[in-house]
Tab-separated table of C-alpha atoms (C1' of nucleotides) in Angstrom:
chain	number	residue	atom	x	y	z
A	1	MET	CA	40.732	57.410	230.978
A	2	PRO	CA	41.385	56.005	227.763
A	3	ARG	CA	38.707	53.914	226.520
A	4	ALA	CA	40.215	51.148	224.484
A	5	ARG	CA	39.480	49.589	220.457
A	6	ARG	CA	38.017	45.907	220.641
A	7	ARG	CA	40.556	44.284	219.596
A	8	PRO	CA	41.227	41.011	219.482
A	9	ALA	CA	44.646	39.977	221.428
A	10	GLY	CA	48.167	41.676	222.201
A	11	PRO	CA	48.270	45.289	223.723
A	12	ASP	CA	47.786	48.689	222.414
A	13	MET	CA	50.880	50.232	220.200
A	14	LYS	CA	50.441	53.670	220.592
A	15	GLY	CA	48.659	56.289	221.368
A	16	PRO	CA	49.052	58.641	224.243
A	17	GLU	CA	48.259	57.445	227.473
A	18	GLY	CA	50.317	54.695	228.213
A	19	LYS	CA	49.739	51.659	230.196
A	20	ARG	CA	47.939	52.410	233.728
A	21	SER	CA	47.742	49.533	235.970
A	22	LYS	CA	45.413	50.532	239.042
A	23	THR	CA	45.759	49.101	241.838
A	24	LYS	CA	43.029	49.644	245.301
A	25	ASN	CA	45.417	50.581	247.562
A	26	LEU	CA	43.446	50.055	251.426
A	27	GLY	CA	40.195	47.689	252.445
A	28	GLY	CA	42.006	44.886	250.702
A	29	ALA	CA	39.260	44.182	248.796
A	30	SER	CA	40.225	43.994	244.848
A	31	ALA	CA	42.914	45.765	242.678
A	32	GLN	CA	42.906	45.797	239.273
A	33	VAL	CA	44.964	46.466	236.426
A	34	GLU	CA	43.707	48.113	233.234
A	35	SER	CA	45.678	48.801	230.066
A	36	SER	CA	44.503	50.682	227.652
A	37	SER	CA	47.038	51.542	225.288
A	38	LEU	CA	51.119	51.436	224.968
A	39	GLN	CA	53.163	53.824	223.724
A	40	ARG	CA	56.029	52.860	221.416
A	41	THR	CA	58.633	54.247	221.914
A	42	PRO	CA	61.897	53.898	220.977
A	43	ALA	CA	64.244	50.805	222.326
A	44	SER	CA	66.481	52.019	225.229
A	45	GLU	CA	68.899	50.862	226.675
A	46	ASP	CA	69.063	51.733	230.607
A	47	GLY	CA	73.178	51.546	231.065
A	48	GLY	CA	72.206	48.469	232.768
A	49	GLU	CA	72.197	50.383	236.280
A	50	ALA	CA	69.943	48.521	238.792
A	51	LEU	CA	66.555	49.614	238.975
A	52	GLY	CA	65.053	49.277	242.501
A	53	SER	CA	62.250	46.127	241.587
A	54	TYR	CA	61.143	44.024	239.161
A	55	TRP	CA	57.197	43.684	237.959
A	56	LEU	CA	54.484	41.692	236.380
A	57	MET	CA	51.007	43.375	235.687
A	58	LYS	CA	48.545	41.028	234.182
A	59	SER	CA	46.242	42.645	232.010
A	60	GLU	CA	42.928	40.614	229.640
A	61	PRO	CA	44.010	40.770	225.812
A	62	GLU	CA	40.227	40.011	225.468
A	63	SER	CA	37.617	42.050	225.275
A	64	ARG	CA	34.962	41.863	227.938
A	65	LEU	CA	32.177	43.366	228.737
A	66	GLU	CA	31.436	45.064	232.328
A	67	LYS	CA	28.124	46.798	233.455
A	68	GLY	CA	27.612	47.297	229.348
A	69	VAL	CA	31.610	48.555	228.121
A	70	ASP	CA	33.998	47.039	226.757
A	71	VAL	CA	36.574	46.912	229.625
A	72	LYS	CA	38.880	45.587	227.690
A	73	VAL	CA	42.832	44.859	229.140
A	74	ARG	CA	41.704	44.844	232.199
A	75	SER	CA	41.921	42.403	235.354
A	76	ARG	CA	40.951	42.102	238.826
A	77	ALA	CA	42.583	40.094	241.630
A	78	ARG	CA	41.814	39.528	245.214
A	79	LEU	CA	44.917	41.442	247.328
A	80	ARG	CA	45.791	41.061	250.418
A	81	ALA	CA	45.708	44.866	251.501
A	82	ARG	CA	48.638	45.686	253.422
A	83	ARG	CA	50.428	43.914	250.591
A	84	CYS	CA	48.681	45.935	247.626
A	85	MET	CA	49.100	49.582	249.200
A	86	GLU	CA	53.111	48.019	249.834
A	87	TRP	CA	53.082	47.054	246.356
A	88	ASP	CA	51.700	49.746	244.655
A	89	GLN	CA	53.228	52.841	245.677
A	90	ALA	CA	56.552	51.137	246.237
A	91	MET	CA	56.208	50.819	241.459
A	92	ARG	CA	58.763	53.268	240.864
A	93	LEU	CA	59.570	55.157	237.820
A	94	ASP	CA	62.005	54.059	235.286
A	95	GLU	CA	61.045	50.180	237.499
A	96	GLU	CA	60.313	47.101	234.534
A	97	ALA	CA	57.682	45.327	233.946
A	98	PHE	CA	56.831	42.089	232.705
A	99	PHE	CA	53.298	41.999	230.874
A	100	TYR	CA	51.515	39.274	231.240
A	101	HIS	CA	48.685	37.959	228.982
A	102	SER	CA	45.532	36.751	231.315
A	103	ASN	CA	42.654	34.700	230.857
A	104	CYS	CA	42.761	34.030	227.305
A	105	ARG	CA	43.990	31.449	225.060
A	106	ALA	CA	47.410	31.433	225.255
A	107	PRO	CA	48.548	32.885	229.158
A	108	GLY	CA	52.148	33.816	229.043
A	109	ILE	CA	54.684	36.920	228.996
A	110	ALA	CA	53.822	38.358	226.349
A	111	GLY	CA	56.392	42.105	226.410
A	112	LEU	CA	57.786	44.308	228.944
A	113	VAL	CA	56.607	47.536	230.225
A	114	LYS	CA	58.275	49.955	231.963
A	115	ILE	CA	56.716	52.830	235.023
A	116	VAL	CA	56.297	56.364	233.792
A	117	LYS	CA	54.211	57.615	236.422
A	118	GLU	CA	54.039	56.321	239.860
A	119	ALA	CA	50.773	56.230	241.274
A	120	TYR	CA	48.002	58.671	242.070
A	121	PRO	CA	44.110	58.243	242.673
A	122	ASP	CA	42.529	56.471	240.117
A	123	HIS	CA	39.129	59.235	239.199
A	124	THR	CA	36.917	56.446	237.616
A	125	GLN	CA	36.514	55.339	240.939
A	126	PHE	CA	34.255	57.703	241.603
A	127	GLU	CA	32.354	58.531	238.138
A	128	LYS	CA	29.246	56.280	238.546
A	129	ASN	CA	29.189	55.467	234.904
A	130	SER	CA	32.623	53.708	235.205
A	131	PRO	CA	33.179	50.339	235.155
A	132	HIS	CA	35.647	51.503	237.790
A	133	TYR	CA	32.811	53.194	240.236
A	134	ASP	CA	33.453	52.156	243.839
A	135	SER	CA	30.621	53.185	245.277
A	136	SER	CA	32.484	52.816	249.023
A	137	SER	CA	36.039	54.565	248.009
A	138	LYS	CA	35.574	58.602	249.713
A	139	GLU	CA	37.659	61.086	247.713
A	140	ASP	CA	39.156	62.593	249.888
A	141	ASN	CA	40.527	58.776	251.617
A	142	PRO	CA	40.437	57.601	247.463
A	143	LYS	CA	40.629	53.582	247.242
A	144	TRP	CA	41.928	53.142	243.907
A	145	SER	CA	44.829	54.296	243.147
A	146	MET	CA	46.969	53.714	239.599
A	147	VAL	CA	50.550	53.737	237.843
A	148	ASP	CA	51.045	54.743	234.098
A	149	VAL	CA	53.150	52.684	232.314
A	150	GLN	CA	54.978	53.332	229.028
A	151	PHE	CA	55.518	49.727	226.108
A	152	VAL	CA	58.932	48.963	225.845
A	153	ARG	CA	58.779	45.829	223.619
A	154	MET	CA	57.358	42.864	223.169
A	155	MET	CA	59.431	39.469	224.225
A	156	LYS	CA	62.020	38.086	221.380
A	157	ARG	CA	59.288	35.106	221.861
A	158	PHE	CA	56.759	34.642	224.414
A	159	ILE	CA	57.213	32.870	226.600
A	160	PRO	CA	53.615	30.679	227.782
A	161	LEU	CA	52.252	29.882	231.942
A	162	ALA	CA	53.407	26.397	230.841
A	163	GLU	CA	56.718	26.818	230.016
A	164	LEU	CA	57.222	29.285	233.573
A	165	ARG	CA	55.116	26.812	235.139
A	166	ALA	CA	57.511	23.455	234.236
A	167	HIS	CA	60.525	26.262	235.266
A	168	HIS	CA	58.940	26.696	238.578
A	169	GLN	CA	57.473	22.552	238.966
A	170	ALA	CA	62.123	22.231	238.683
A	171	HIS	CA	63.047	25.230	240.489
A	172	LYS	CA	61.077	23.934	243.744
A	173	ALA	CA	63.274	20.765	243.736
A	174	SER	CA	66.693	22.311	242.217
A	175	GLY	CA	65.929	25.726	244.528
A	176	GLY	CA	66.173	27.495	241.174
A	177	PRO	CA	65.048	31.565	241.080
A	178	LEU	CA	61.838	30.577	240.347
A	179	LYS	CA	61.068	28.619	242.668
A	180	ASN	CA	58.558	30.449	245.164
A	181	MET	CA	57.301	32.580	241.945
A	182	ALA	CA	54.303	35.393	242.669
A	183	LEU	CA	52.365	33.483	239.668
A	184	PHE	CA	51.677	30.186	241.116
A	185	THR	CA	52.316	31.127	244.533
A	186	HIS	CA	50.290	33.796	244.618
A	187	GLN	CA	48.326	32.879	241.514
A	188	ARG	CA	46.163	35.761	242.307
A	189	LEU	CA	47.534	38.606	242.811
A	190	SER	CA	47.466	40.734	239.574
A	191	VAL	CA	50.623	42.511	240.378
A	192	GLN	CA	53.118	40.551	241.821
A	193	ARG	CA	56.767	42.206	243.044
A	194	LEU	CA	59.426	39.677	240.819
A	195	THR	CA	63.658	39.756	242.436
A	196	ARG	CA	66.496	40.403	240.234
A	197	GLU	CA	66.912	36.426	239.994
A	198	GLU	CA	63.406	36.031	238.575
A	199	PHE	CA	63.635	39.256	236.095
A	200	ASP	CA	67.425	37.375	234.963
A	201	PHE	CA	66.350	34.078	234.600
A	202	ILE	CA	62.698	35.018	232.655
A	203	LEU	CA	64.353	36.910	229.875
A	204	SER	CA	67.396	34.262	229.351
A	205	LEU	CA	64.025	32.590	228.343
A	206	GLU	CA	64.042	34.651	225.901
A	207	GLU	CA	67.259	33.509	223.739
A	208	LYS	CA	65.935	29.644	224.735
A	209	GLU	CA	63.728	27.862	222.505
A	210	PRO	CA	60.810	26.766	224.351
A	211	SER	CA	60.668	23.986	225.605
B	1	DG	C1'	35.766	34.138	266.252
B	2	DC	C1'	34.839	29.430	263.129
B	3	DC	C1'	33.277	28.480	259.138
B	4	DA	C1'	29.913	27.666	255.253
B	5	DA	C1'	28.400	30.415	251.480
B	6	DC	C1'	29.457	32.928	248.245
B	7	DG	C1'	32.266	35.781	244.423
B	8	DT	C1'	36.361	35.805	242.161
B	9	DT	C1'	40.313	34.518	238.791
B	10	DG	C1'	41.699	32.675	235.584
B	11	DG	C1'	43.266	28.481	233.354
B	12	DC	C1'	42.033	25.217	230.584
C	1	DG	C1'	31.738	27.312	229.289
C	2	DC	C1'	33.223	25.065	233.266
C	3	DC	C1'	35.199	24.259	237.724
C	4	DA	C1'	39.155	24.813	240.782
C	5	DA	C1'	41.659	27.333	243.729
C	6	DC	C1'	41.333	30.938	247.048
C	7	DG	C1'	39.859	35.241	248.715
C	8	DT	C1'	35.466	37.549	251.516
C	9	DT	C1'	30.687	37.400	253.846
C	10	DG	C1'	28.579	37.092	257.308
C	11	DG	C1'	25.535	34.167	260.697
C	12	DC	C1'	26.249	32.126	264.561
DNA sequence: GCCAACGTTGGC
DNA sequence: GCCAACGTTGGC
């Protein structure tokens, strides 16, 4: 697994590895997203055909040391096992995900990535020196898997958490698209499914003045 | 199966 | 760095 360079904030924009989202498959303990480096791709229009699902993936933009290793853009969240497994395996090639900066001074949605490799076992769970080592995971029944994602683009403007929350609150009363957004209703999920309506609404915020 | 203690996430 | 929210663990 690639080791991230130390940088103050923001996603890496180059490097061959793509971004990896790691999600624990079973056992119900946790899930994690790890983003090491993001590969820039030519902006490609997808012709607008409907993709299956949309996602929001949390990552930490700031360096953090764990077991003496800079694990940087990594976040972990407790998940319900079944849901976690479903979501992990539900992420399909070319589906889009917002990447969200968490645990930092300015939390919010920073950009877009897409799935370029569907779930596969994460080898680092078996490596004792890895911060992701999990002694309870067995080779023949791995608990953790990852997907690779590729950088698509930054948001036209950063969408702060506070702005999303304000819409969420308003939509709870008005029945708007963010009324059930998982970021607020299941706040500890590190990988969240978005409805088409949620995804489109958030994209529409890019065009608007910050509220 | 309850629930208090504990650990982690993540906003602030 | 603090701590609220909340998920997990383990004693009973």
